[in-house]
Amino acid sequence: MDGLKTSDYDFALPAELIAQDPPAERSSSRLLVLDKETGQTAHHRFRQITDFLRPGDCLVLNNTRVIPARLFGVKADTGAGVEVLLLKRRAADLWETLVKPGKKARPGTKLIFGDGRLSGEVTDVVEEGNRLIRFAYTGIWEEILGSLGEMPLPPYITHKLADKNRYQTVYARYEGSAAAPTAGLHFTQPLLETIAKKGVGLAYVTLHVGLGTFRPVKVEDVKEHHMHTEWYEVTAEAAERINETKRRGGRVICVGTTSCRTIESAAPEGIVRPQRGDTDIFIYPGYRFRVLDGLITNFHLPQSTLLMLVSALAGREHVLSAYAEAVRYRYRFFSFGDAMFIC
């Protein structure tokens, strides 16, 4: 099958098109609408998304909340600086982390953060060289993390974020993500209210975004790439709203690849089931979508699993042609960039 090589998803992207700052107003970003059947495109502003939604449709949104997951500390024995990125909670005070520099962070290594209110000990080395760290503190974890941690912006964003809330969706609720579900950053509360008044349902699911979503694909054969697991939950209310939409003939439109991966993980037979757990679902061309009809998403990195997912929905040639057009029209790319609606 065409499109099963990682190099098939490469494209030229001028560095100046990588958005370094969020737009002045969330819904003022641009919107490229792509017809997944014909490949035809149209150019709009995101606030015009309502023109492309129909009564009876259902938007699925990921209500995860990004935690201030980047911690800066020192090694207790040498005083050497260390950076820790919280990836996934394994138990109450046990986290899977990415440590820089990591080679000397062996099991037994003790770390100190801030004024000593937080300490940690490396307990194990796991997949991809990630470290398990058990934290110790007095007080409330969320308050300590809020005072010591920084927002974990992607490495391609070099500007400092003036307002950390701009890296949260307006509907973010459940803390646990190491990165934002960025397609949702374009929505404002008034825009969501307008969408609901039009008769479009809103279903909220949760997937705590880990760095596995953004890790580069290091193999040329797409089928050999292994996704890291991410925790997700679909409530009974969300499942029923999505299933009812399908029964009535409405479209299920996911806001972001994380929402897409969540509902596809929860619907092995085509019916969304209320459930929670870990998913490592990897969607690439050849995948048959069980629930998804349309997708609102940002513009993704070359050769990324996210670009492969989008290509599974709209076809690789249509997607790469639309991306080339976005480059010509100077769209902004990645987390703080513009959006695409594949319908």
Short mmCIF file of C-alpha atoms in Angstrom, two decimals:
data_model
loop_
_atom_site.label_atom_id
_atom_site.label_comp_id
_atom_site.label_asym_id
_atom_site.label_seq_id
_atom_site.Cartn_x
_atom_site.Cartn_y
_atom_site.Cartn_z
CA MET A 1 0.00 0.00 0.00
CA ASP A 2 1.15 3.54 -0.81
CA GLY A 3 2.12 5.68 2.16
CA LEU A 4 3.69 3.09 4.47
CA LYS A 5 7.15 4.65 4.47
CA THR A 6 8.01 7.40 6.92
CA SER A 7 9.70 9.35 4.13
CA ASP A 8 6.34 9.48 2.32
CA TYR A 9 5.26 12.08 4.90
CA ASP A 10 8.07 14.56 4.47
CA PHE A 11 7.45 18.11 3.25
CA ALA A 12 9.34 21.38 3.12
CA LEU A 13 8.42 23.80 5.89
CA PRO A 14 10.09 27.22 6.22
CA ALA A 15 11.14 27.76 9.83
CA GLU A 16 9.42 31.17 9.95
CA LEU A 17 6.02 29.46 9.58
CA ILE A 18 6.40 27.69 12.94
CA ALA A 19 4.17 29.76 15.23
CA GLN A 20 6.06 31.01 18.28
CA ASP A 21 3.18 32.81 19.98
CA PRO A 22 -0.58 32.26 20.18
CA PRO A 23 -2.77 34.60 18.12
CA ALA A 24 -4.11 37.72 19.81
CA GLU A 25 -7.57 36.14 19.98
CA ARG A 26 -8.14 32.38 19.94
CA SER A 27 -10.72 32.12 17.16
CA SER A 28 -8.96 34.68 14.92
CA SER A 29 -6.64 31.96 13.61
CA ARG A 30 -7.01 30.86 10.01
CA LEU A 31 -8.93 27.79 8.93
CA LEU A 32 -8.21 25.67 5.88
CA VAL A 33 -11.21 23.49 5.00
CA LEU A 34 -10.33 20.26 3.19
CA ASP A 35 -12.90 18.03 1.48
CA LYS A 36 -11.58 14.55 2.22
CA GLU A 37 -13.27 13.02 -0.82
CA THR A 38 -12.24 15.52 -3.52
CA GLY A 39 -9.20 17.21 -2.02
CA GLN A 40 -10.72 20.65 -2.65
CA THR A 41 -9.76 23.40 -0.21
CA ALA A 42 -11.18 26.70 1.00
CA HIS A 43 -9.71 29.44 3.19
CA HIS A 44 -11.53 30.98 6.17
CA ARG A 45 -11.12 32.22 9.74
CA PHE A 46 -11.64 29.78 12.58
CA ARG A 47 -14.65 31.66 13.94
CA GLN A 48 -16.40 30.65 10.71
CA ILE A 49 -16.28 26.97 11.71
CA THR A 50 -19.99 27.30 12.52
CA ASP A 51 -20.70 27.64 8.78
CA PHE A 52 -19.43 24.09 8.26
CA LEU A 53 -21.21 22.41 11.16
CA ARG A 54 -24.77 21.09 10.83
CA PRO A 55 -27.55 20.61 13.36
CA GLY A 56 -27.30 17.02 14.53
CA ASP A 57 -23.51 16.88 14.32
CA CYS A 58 -21.46 16.16 17.45
CA LEU A 59 -18.12 17.72 18.35
CA VAL A 60 -15.87 15.54 20.50
CA LEU A 61 -13.45 17.55 22.66
CA ASN A 62 -10.59 16.44 24.91
CA ASN A 63 -10.97 18.12 28.31
CA THR A 64 -7.55 17.20 29.65
CA ARG A 65 -5.63 19.94 31.43
CA VAL A 66 -1.89 20.51 31.02
CA ILE A 67 0.06 20.39 34.25
CA PRO A 68 3.16 22.58 34.86
CA ALA A 69 5.18 19.44 34.17
CA ARG A 70 8.69 20.88 33.72
CA LEU A 71 10.74 20.96 36.92
CA PHE A 72 14.25 22.36 37.37
CA GLY A 73 16.35 21.05 40.23
CA VAL A 74 19.74 19.76 41.30
CA LYS A 75 21.29 16.41 42.13
CA ALA A 76 21.57 16.11 45.90
CA ASP A 77 25.11 14.71 45.86
CA THR A 78 26.80 17.02 43.32
CA GLY A 79 24.56 20.06 42.98
CA ALA A 80 24.54 19.60 39.20
CA GLY A 81 21.51 21.04 37.47
CA VAL A 82 18.81 18.71 36.18
CA GLU A 83 15.56 19.13 34.26
CA VAL A 84 12.65 16.74 34.81
CA LEU A 85 9.58 16.51 32.60
CA LEU A 86 6.62 14.66 34.12
CA LEU A 87 5.15 12.32 31.51
CA LYS A 88 2.73 9.98 33.24
CA ARG A 89 1.61 9.28 36.79
CA ARG A 90 2.24 5.61 37.59
CA ALA A 91 1.07 5.71 41.22
CA ALA A 92 0.25 8.33 43.86
CA ASP A 93 3.70 9.96 43.98
CA LEU A 94 5.44 7.86 41.33
CA TRP A 95 5.89 9.42 37.88
CA GLU A 96 7.40 8.34 34.61
CA THR A 97 9.66 11.22 33.58
CA LEU A 98 12.13 12.44 31.03
CA VAL A 99 15.35 13.58 32.75
CA LYS A 100 18.00 15.83 31.20
CA PRO A 101 20.85 15.03 31.41
CA GLY A 102 19.70 11.48 31.85
CA LYS A 103 22.79 9.26 31.66
CA LYS A 104 23.86 9.88 35.26
CA ALA A 105 20.33 9.75 36.66
CA ARG A 106 20.68 6.14 37.80
CA PRO A 107 18.38 4.37 40.26
CA GLY A 108 19.07 5.75 43.72
CA THR A 109 19.88 9.27 42.44
CA LYS A 110 18.27 11.87 44.71
CA LEU A 111 17.01 15.19 43.35
CA ILE A 112 16.04 18.46 45.05
CA PHE A 113 13.71 21.09 43.57
CA GLY A 114 13.20 24.74 44.45
CA ASP A 115 13.74 25.48 48.12
CA GLY A 116 13.64 21.80 49.08
CA ARG A 117 9.86 21.64 49.36
CA LEU A 118 10.03 18.87 46.78
CA SER A 119 12.52 16.02 46.47
CA GLY A 120 12.65 12.91 44.36
CA GLU A 121 14.50 9.64 43.95
CA VAL A 122 15.06 7.78 40.69
CA THR A 123 13.73 4.24 41.24
CA ASP A 124 14.03 2.66 37.79
CA VAL A 125 14.93 3.15 34.13
CA VAL A 126 12.14 2.16 31.74
CA GLU A 127 11.33 2.26 28.02
CA GLU A 128 13.14 4.86 25.88
CA GLY A 129 15.41 5.64 28.84
CA ASN A 130 12.64 7.36 30.80
CA ARG A 131 13.09 7.44 34.57
CA LEU A 132 10.62 6.53 37.28
CA ILE A 133 10.86 9.07 40.09
CA ARG A 134 9.19 8.80 43.50
CA PHE A 135 8.52 12.27 44.89
CA ALA A 136 8.42 13.34 48.54
CA TYR A 137 6.91 16.56 49.89
CA THR A 138 4.82 18.06 52.64
CA GLY A 139 1.54 19.65 51.61
CA ILE A 140 -0.63 19.38 48.50
CA TRP A 141 1.01 18.04 45.34
CA GLU A 142 -0.92 20.31 42.96
CA GLU A 143 0.03 23.43 44.92
CA ILE A 144 3.71 22.50 45.08
CA LEU A 145 3.79 21.66 41.37
CA GLY A 146 1.97 24.91 40.59
CA SER A 147 4.61 26.96 42.40
CA LEU A 148 7.70 25.09 41.16
CA GLY A 149 6.74 23.76 37.73
CA GLU A 150 6.68 25.43 34.32
CA MET A 151 4.43 24.75 31.35
CA PRO A 152 6.03 22.13 29.06
CA LEU A 153 6.00 23.94 25.74
CA PRO A 154 7.20 21.92 22.73
CA PRO A 155 10.90 22.33 21.85
CA TYR A 156 10.13 24.12 18.58
CA ILE A 157 8.59 27.03 20.56
CA THR A 158 11.45 29.21 21.75
CA HIS A 159 9.47 32.25 22.96
CA LYS A 160 8.45 32.46 26.60
CA LEU A 161 4.67 32.21 27.06
CA ALA A 162 3.31 35.43 28.61
CA ASP A 163 0.00 33.90 29.70
CA LYS A 164 0.19 30.20 30.60
CA ASN A 165 -3.58 29.87 30.15
CA ARG A 166 -3.06 30.26 26.41
CA TYR A 167 -1.60 26.74 26.45
CA GLN A 168 -4.87 25.43 27.92
CA THR A 169 -8.20 24.97 26.18
CA VAL A 170 -11.07 27.01 27.65
CA TYR A 171 -12.76 23.71 28.58
CA ALA A 172 -9.68 22.06 30.18
CA ARG A 173 -10.81 20.25 33.32
CA TYR A 174 -8.86 17.13 34.35
CA GLU A 175 -5.15 17.57 35.06
CA GLY A 176 -2.66 15.10 33.62
CA SER A 177 -1.26 16.17 30.23
CA ALA A 178 2.36 16.86 29.36
CA ALA A 179 1.17 18.73 26.24
CA ALA A 180 -1.99 20.55 25.19
CA PRO A 181 -4.57 19.09 22.78
CA THR A 182 -3.81 22.05 20.56
CA ALA A 183 -6.71 21.84 18.08
CA GLY A 184 -8.92 22.93 20.97
CA LEU A 185 -6.96 26.13 21.59
CA HIS A 186 -8.95 27.88 18.83
CA PHE A 187 -12.27 27.67 20.67
CA THR A 188 -13.67 30.38 22.92
CA GLN A 189 -16.57 29.94 25.31
CA PRO A 190 -18.88 32.19 23.22
CA LEU A 191 -17.99 30.19 20.10
CA LEU A 192 -18.86 26.92 21.86
CA GLU A 193 -22.16 28.43 22.98
CA THR A 194 -22.95 29.50 19.40
CA ILE A 195 -22.16 25.99 18.18
CA ALA A 196 -24.44 24.43 20.79
CA LYS A 197 -27.28 26.82 19.91
CA LYS A 198 -27.01 25.66 16.32
CA GLY A 199 -27.98 22.17 17.44
CA VAL A 200 -24.51 20.66 17.45
CA GLY A 201 -23.86 18.31 20.36
CA LEU A 202 -20.73 18.58 22.50
CA ALA A 203 -19.20 15.42 23.94
CA TYR A 204 -16.21 15.65 26.28
CA VAL A 205 -13.68 12.83 26.58
CA THR A 206 -10.31 12.74 28.33
CA LEU A 207 -6.90 11.68 27.04
CA HIS A 208 -3.83 12.79 28.94
CA VAL A 209 -1.38 13.70 26.20
CA GLY A 210 2.12 12.26 26.59
CA LEU A 211 5.23 12.92 24.58
CA GLY A 212 4.80 9.64 22.71
CA THR A 213 2.41 11.43 20.37
CA PHE A 214 5.21 13.79 19.34
CA ARG A 215 8.19 11.45 19.34
CA PRO A 216 9.85 11.21 15.93
CA VAL A 217 9.29 8.05 13.92
CA LYS A 218 12.73 6.43 13.78
CA VAL A 219 11.88 3.55 11.43
CA GLU A 220 11.27 3.78 7.69
CA ASP A 221 8.54 1.11 7.75
CA VAL A 222 5.54 2.85 9.36
CA LYS A 223 4.14 -0.48 10.56
CA GLU A 224 7.19 -1.02 12.77
CA HIS A 225 6.65 2.17 14.82
CA HIS A 226 5.35 1.62 18.35
CA MET A 227 3.21 4.26 20.06
CA HIS A 228 3.59 4.95 23.76
CA THR A 229 0.50 4.43 25.87
CA GLU A 230 -1.66 7.32 27.03
CA TRP A 231 -4.45 7.20 29.62
CA TYR A 232 -7.99 7.94 28.42
CA GLU A 233 -11.57 7.91 29.64
CA VAL A 234 -14.92 7.96 27.87
CA THR A 235 -17.88 8.52 30.19
CA ALA A 236 -21.29 6.94 29.72
CA GLU A 237 -22.72 10.37 28.89
CA ALA A 238 -20.15 11.03 26.16
CA ALA A 239 -20.53 7.54 24.69
CA GLU A 240 -24.31 7.87 24.51
CA ARG A 241 -24.14 11.30 22.88
CA ILE A 242 -21.72 10.06 20.22
CA ASN A 243 -23.66 6.84 19.54
CA GLU A 244 -26.95 8.73 19.34
CA THR A 245 -25.41 11.08 16.78
CA LYS A 246 -24.43 8.11 14.63
CA ARG A 247 -27.88 6.54 14.98
CA ARG A 248 -29.54 9.76 13.81
CA GLY A 249 -27.20 10.12 10.84
CA GLY A 250 -25.23 13.06 12.20
CA ARG A 251 -21.48 13.46 11.84
CA VAL A 252 -19.03 12.81 14.66
CA ILE A 253 -16.32 15.46 14.36
CA CYS A 254 -13.31 15.21 16.64
CA VAL A 255 -11.45 18.27 17.83
CA GLY A 256 -7.87 17.09 17.60
CA THR A 257 -6.08 13.83 17.02
CA THR A 258 -6.25 12.97 20.73
CA SER A 259 -10.06 13.02 20.72
CA CYS A 260 -9.96 10.91 17.56
CA ARG A 261 -7.65 8.31 19.09
CA THR A 262 -9.80 8.23 22.23
CA ILE A 263 -13.12 7.40 20.57
CA GLU A 264 -11.55 5.01 18.08
CA SER A 265 -9.92 3.17 21.01
CA ALA A 266 -13.27 2.94 22.78
CA ALA A 267 -15.21 1.58 19.78
CA PRO A 268 -13.66 -1.70 18.56
CA GLU A 269 -17.00 -2.78 17.05
CA GLY A 270 -18.07 0.67 15.89
CA ILE A 271 -20.08 1.52 19.01
CA VAL A 272 -18.42 3.72 21.62
CA ARG A 273 -18.29 2.06 25.04
CA PRO A 274 -17.84 3.88 28.35
CA GLN A 275 -14.36 2.89 29.54
CA ARG A 276 -11.03 4.05 30.84
CA GLY A 277 -7.52 2.70 30.45
CA ASP A 278 -4.39 3.01 28.35
CA THR A 279 -4.28 3.21 24.57
CA ASP A 280 -1.41 2.87 22.13
CA ILE A 281 -3.60 3.01 19.03
CA PHE A 282 -1.62 4.02 15.93
CA ILE A 283 -3.69 5.27 13.01
CA TYR A 284 -2.10 5.43 9.55
CA PRO A 285 -3.32 4.92 5.96
CA GLY A 286 -5.20 1.68 5.60
CA TYR A 287 -6.99 2.17 8.92
CA ARG A 288 -10.79 2.00 8.73
CA PHE A 289 -12.37 4.60 11.01
CA ARG A 290 -15.08 3.14 13.23
CA VAL A 291 -16.73 6.34 14.46
CA LEU A 292 -14.96 9.45 13.17
CA ASP A 293 -16.48 11.40 10.26
CA GLY A 294 -14.55 14.68 10.38
CA LEU A 295 -11.57 16.21 12.14
CA ILE A 296 -10.52 19.68 13.30
CA THR A 297 -6.75 19.70 13.69
CA ASN A 298 -3.65 21.85 13.51
CA PHE A 299 -0.84 21.49 10.96
CA HIS A 300 1.62 18.80 12.05
CA LEU A 301 5.34 18.04 11.87
CA PRO A 302 6.81 16.35 8.81
CA GLN A 303 7.07 12.55 9.13
CA SER A 304 4.97 12.54 12.32
CA THR A 305 2.39 10.01 13.48
CA LEU A 306 -0.14 12.86 13.56
CA LEU A 307 0.38 13.58 9.86
CA MET A 308 -0.09 9.87 9.21
CA LEU A 309 -3.39 9.89 11.12
CA VAL A 310 -4.68 12.84 9.11
CA SER A 311 -3.61 11.07 5.91
CA ALA A 312 -5.57 7.98 6.95
CA LEU A 313 -8.70 10.13 6.97
CA ALA A 314 -8.25 12.29 3.88
CA GLY A 315 -5.62 10.46 1.82
CA ARG A 316 -1.90 11.24 1.80
CA GLU A 317 -1.93 13.03 -1.56
CA HIS A 318 -4.85 15.26 -0.59
CA VAL A 319 -3.22 16.11 2.75
CA LEU A 320 0.24 16.85 1.37
CA SER A 321 -1.31 18.97 -1.40
CA ALA A 322 -3.27 20.93 1.23
CA TYR A 323 -0.10 21.35 3.30
CA ALA A 324 1.77 22.69 0.27
CA GLU A 325 -1.06 25.16 -0.24
CA ALA A 326 -0.90 26.16 3.44
CA VAL A 327 2.81 26.86 3.05
CA ARG A 328 2.16 28.98 -0.07
CA TYR A 329 -0.51 30.97 1.77
CA ARG A 330 1.76 31.41 4.81
CA TYR A 331 -0.37 29.54 7.31
CA ARG A 332 1.10 29.18 10.82
CA PHE A 333 2.13 25.65 11.80
CA PHE A 334 2.14 23.45 14.91
CA SER A 335 0.85 24.09 18.45
CA PHE A 336 0.09 27.83 18.28
CA GLY A 337 -0.61 27.76 14.55
CA ASP A 338 -3.68 27.74 12.34
CA ALA A 339 -6.26 24.99 11.91
CA MET A 340 -7.61 22.60 9.30
CA PHE A 341 -11.12 21.13 9.12
CA ILE A 342 -11.25 17.83 7.26
CA CYS A 343 -14.85 17.09 6.36
#
